C-alpha atoms as a printed R data frame, in Angstrom:
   type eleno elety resid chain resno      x       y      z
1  ATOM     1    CA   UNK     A     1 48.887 -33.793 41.969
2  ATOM     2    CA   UNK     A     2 46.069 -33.405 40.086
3  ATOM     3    CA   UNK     A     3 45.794 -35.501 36.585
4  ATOM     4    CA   UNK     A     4 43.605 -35.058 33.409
5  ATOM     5    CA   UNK     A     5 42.023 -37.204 30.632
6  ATOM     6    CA   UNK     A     6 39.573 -35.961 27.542
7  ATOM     7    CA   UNK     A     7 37.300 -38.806 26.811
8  ATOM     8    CA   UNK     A     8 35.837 -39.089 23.557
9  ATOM     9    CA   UNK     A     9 33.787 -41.038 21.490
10 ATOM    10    CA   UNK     A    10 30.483 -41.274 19.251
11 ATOM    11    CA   UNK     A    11 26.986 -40.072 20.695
12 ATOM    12    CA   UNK     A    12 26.180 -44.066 22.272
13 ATOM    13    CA   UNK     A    13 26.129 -46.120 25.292
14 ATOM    14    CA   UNK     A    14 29.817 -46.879 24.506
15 ATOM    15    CA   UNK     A    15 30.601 -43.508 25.098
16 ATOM    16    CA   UNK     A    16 28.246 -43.067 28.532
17 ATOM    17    CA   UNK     A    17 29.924 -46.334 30.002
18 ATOM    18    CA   UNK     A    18 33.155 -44.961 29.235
19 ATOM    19    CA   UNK     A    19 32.462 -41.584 31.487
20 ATOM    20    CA   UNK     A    20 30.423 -44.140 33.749
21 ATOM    21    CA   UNK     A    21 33.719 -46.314 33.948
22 ATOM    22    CA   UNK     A    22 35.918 -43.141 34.437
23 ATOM    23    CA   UNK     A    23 33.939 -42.183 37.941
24 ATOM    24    CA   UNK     A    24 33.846 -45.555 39.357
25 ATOM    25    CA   UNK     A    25 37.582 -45.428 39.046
26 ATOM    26    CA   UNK     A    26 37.928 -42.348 40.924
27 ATOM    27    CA   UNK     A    27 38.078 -39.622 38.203
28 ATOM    28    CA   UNK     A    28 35.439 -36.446 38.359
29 ATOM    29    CA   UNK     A    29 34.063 -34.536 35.428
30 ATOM    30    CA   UNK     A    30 35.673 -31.341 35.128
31 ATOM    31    CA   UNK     A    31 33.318 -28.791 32.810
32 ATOM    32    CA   UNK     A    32 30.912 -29.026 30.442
33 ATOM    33    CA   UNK     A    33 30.674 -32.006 27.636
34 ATOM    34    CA   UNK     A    34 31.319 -31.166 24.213
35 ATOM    35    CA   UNK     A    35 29.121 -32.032 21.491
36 ATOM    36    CA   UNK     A    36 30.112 -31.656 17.897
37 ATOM    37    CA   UNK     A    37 29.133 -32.909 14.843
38 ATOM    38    CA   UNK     A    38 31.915 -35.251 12.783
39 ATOM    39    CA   UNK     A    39 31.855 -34.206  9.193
40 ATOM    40    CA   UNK     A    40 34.587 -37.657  7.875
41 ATOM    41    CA   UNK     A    41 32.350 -39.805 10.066
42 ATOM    42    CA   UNK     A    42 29.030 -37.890  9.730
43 ATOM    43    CA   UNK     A    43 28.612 -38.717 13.231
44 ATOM    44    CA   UNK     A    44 28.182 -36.695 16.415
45 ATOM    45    CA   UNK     A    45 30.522 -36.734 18.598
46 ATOM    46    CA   UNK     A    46 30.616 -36.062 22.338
47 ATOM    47    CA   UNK     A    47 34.048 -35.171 24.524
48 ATOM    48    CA   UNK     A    48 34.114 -35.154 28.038
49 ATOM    49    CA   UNK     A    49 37.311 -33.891 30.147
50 ATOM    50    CA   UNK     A    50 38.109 -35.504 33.915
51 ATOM    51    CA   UNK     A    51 40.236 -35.437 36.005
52 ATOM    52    CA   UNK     A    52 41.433 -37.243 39.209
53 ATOM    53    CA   UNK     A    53 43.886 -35.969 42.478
54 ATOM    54    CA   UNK     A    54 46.584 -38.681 43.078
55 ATOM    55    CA   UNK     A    55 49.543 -38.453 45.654
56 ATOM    56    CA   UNK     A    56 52.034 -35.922 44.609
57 ATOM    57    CA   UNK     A    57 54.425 -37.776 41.917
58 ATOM    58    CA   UNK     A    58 56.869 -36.492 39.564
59 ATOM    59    CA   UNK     A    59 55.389 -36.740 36.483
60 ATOM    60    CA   UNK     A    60 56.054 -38.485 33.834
61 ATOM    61    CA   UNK     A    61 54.378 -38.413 30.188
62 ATOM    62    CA   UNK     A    62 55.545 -42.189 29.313
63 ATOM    63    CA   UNK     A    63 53.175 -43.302 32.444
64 ATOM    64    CA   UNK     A    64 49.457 -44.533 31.423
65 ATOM    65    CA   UNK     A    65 47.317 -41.636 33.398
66 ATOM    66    CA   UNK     A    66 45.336 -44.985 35.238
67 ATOM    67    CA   UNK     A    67 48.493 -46.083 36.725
68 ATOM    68    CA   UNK     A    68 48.901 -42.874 38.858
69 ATOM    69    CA   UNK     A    69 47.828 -43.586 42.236
Protein backbone atom coordinates (compact mmCIF):
# COMPACT_ATOMS: atom_id res chain seq x y z
CA UNK A 1 0.00 0.00 0.00
CA UNK A 2 1.21 3.06 -0.89
CA UNK A 3 0.54 6.20 1.65
CA UNK A 4 0.62 10.05 1.17
CA UNK A 5 1.36 13.24 3.20
CA UNK A 6 1.38 17.15 1.87
CA UNK A 7 3.90 18.93 3.94
CA UNK A 8 3.63 22.47 4.37
CA UNK A 9 5.01 25.29 5.93
CA UNK A 10 6.67 28.91 5.54
CA UNK A 11 9.69 29.47 3.04
CA UNK A 12 12.57 28.51 6.18
CA UNK A 13 14.81 25.94 7.48
CA UNK A 14 11.78 24.71 9.51
CA UNK A 15 10.18 23.82 6.51
CA UNK A 16 13.53 22.08 4.69
CA UNK A 17 14.10 19.94 7.97
CA UNK A 18 10.65 18.95 7.86
CA UNK A 19 11.02 17.39 4.07
CA UNK A 20 14.67 16.48 5.36
CA UNK A 21 12.94 14.61 8.38
CA UNK A 22 10.24 13.08 6.04
CA UNK A 23 13.13 11.09 3.84
CA UNK A 24 15.13 9.91 6.66
CA UNK A 25 11.95 8.26 7.79
CA UNK A 26 11.42 6.48 4.67
CA UNK A 27 9.00 8.75 2.72
CA UNK A 28 10.00 9.99 -1.09
CA UNK A 29 8.99 13.22 -2.73
CA UNK A 30 6.37 12.67 -5.13
CA UNK A 31 6.20 15.88 -7.79
CA UNK A 32 7.08 19.15 -7.87
CA UNK A 33 7.05 21.66 -4.63
CA UNK A 34 4.59 24.27 -4.54
CA UNK A 35 5.38 27.73 -3.90
CA UNK A 36 2.74 30.31 -3.24
CA UNK A 37 2.53 33.42 -1.79
CA UNK A 38 0.21 33.75 1.67
CA UNK A 39 -1.84 36.87 1.38
CA UNK A 40 -3.36 36.58 5.71
CA UNK A 41 0.27 35.84 6.56
CA UNK A 42 2.04 37.84 3.80
CA UNK A 43 4.34 35.05 3.75
CA UNK A 44 5.45 32.55 1.12
CA UNK A 45 4.63 29.47 1.47
CA UNK A 46 6.09 26.22 0.15
CA UNK A 47 4.06 22.58 -0.02
CA UNK A 48 5.67 19.53 -0.70
CA UNK A 49 3.65 16.09 -1.27
CA UNK A 50 5.40 12.44 -0.26
CA UNK A 51 4.68 9.55 -0.05
CA UNK A 52 5.92 6.18 1.38
CA UNK A 53 5.04 2.12 0.34
CA UNK A 54 4.18 0.21 3.59
CA UNK A 55 2.96 -3.52 3.81
CA UNK A 56 -0.46 -3.89 2.46
CA UNK A 57 -2.96 -2.82 5.46
CA UNK A 58 -6.50 -2.05 5.50
CA UNK A 59 -6.70 1.35 5.87
CA UNK A 60 -7.84 3.28 8.21
CA UNK A 61 -8.26 7.27 8.33
CA UNK A 62 -8.20 7.40 12.37
CA UNK A 63 -4.41 5.92 12.04
CA UNK A 64 -1.47 8.70 12.21
CA UNK A 65 0.10 8.12 8.45
CA UNK A 66 3.80 7.54 10.58
CA UNK A 67 2.39 4.64 12.31
CA UNK A 68 1.89 2.62 9.04
CA UNK A 69 4.61 0.27 8.70
Amino acid sequence: MQIYRFLTGDDDSAFCHKVTKALSEGWVLQGSPTYAYDPTSKKMRCGQAVTRVVADQPYDPDKKLIDYR
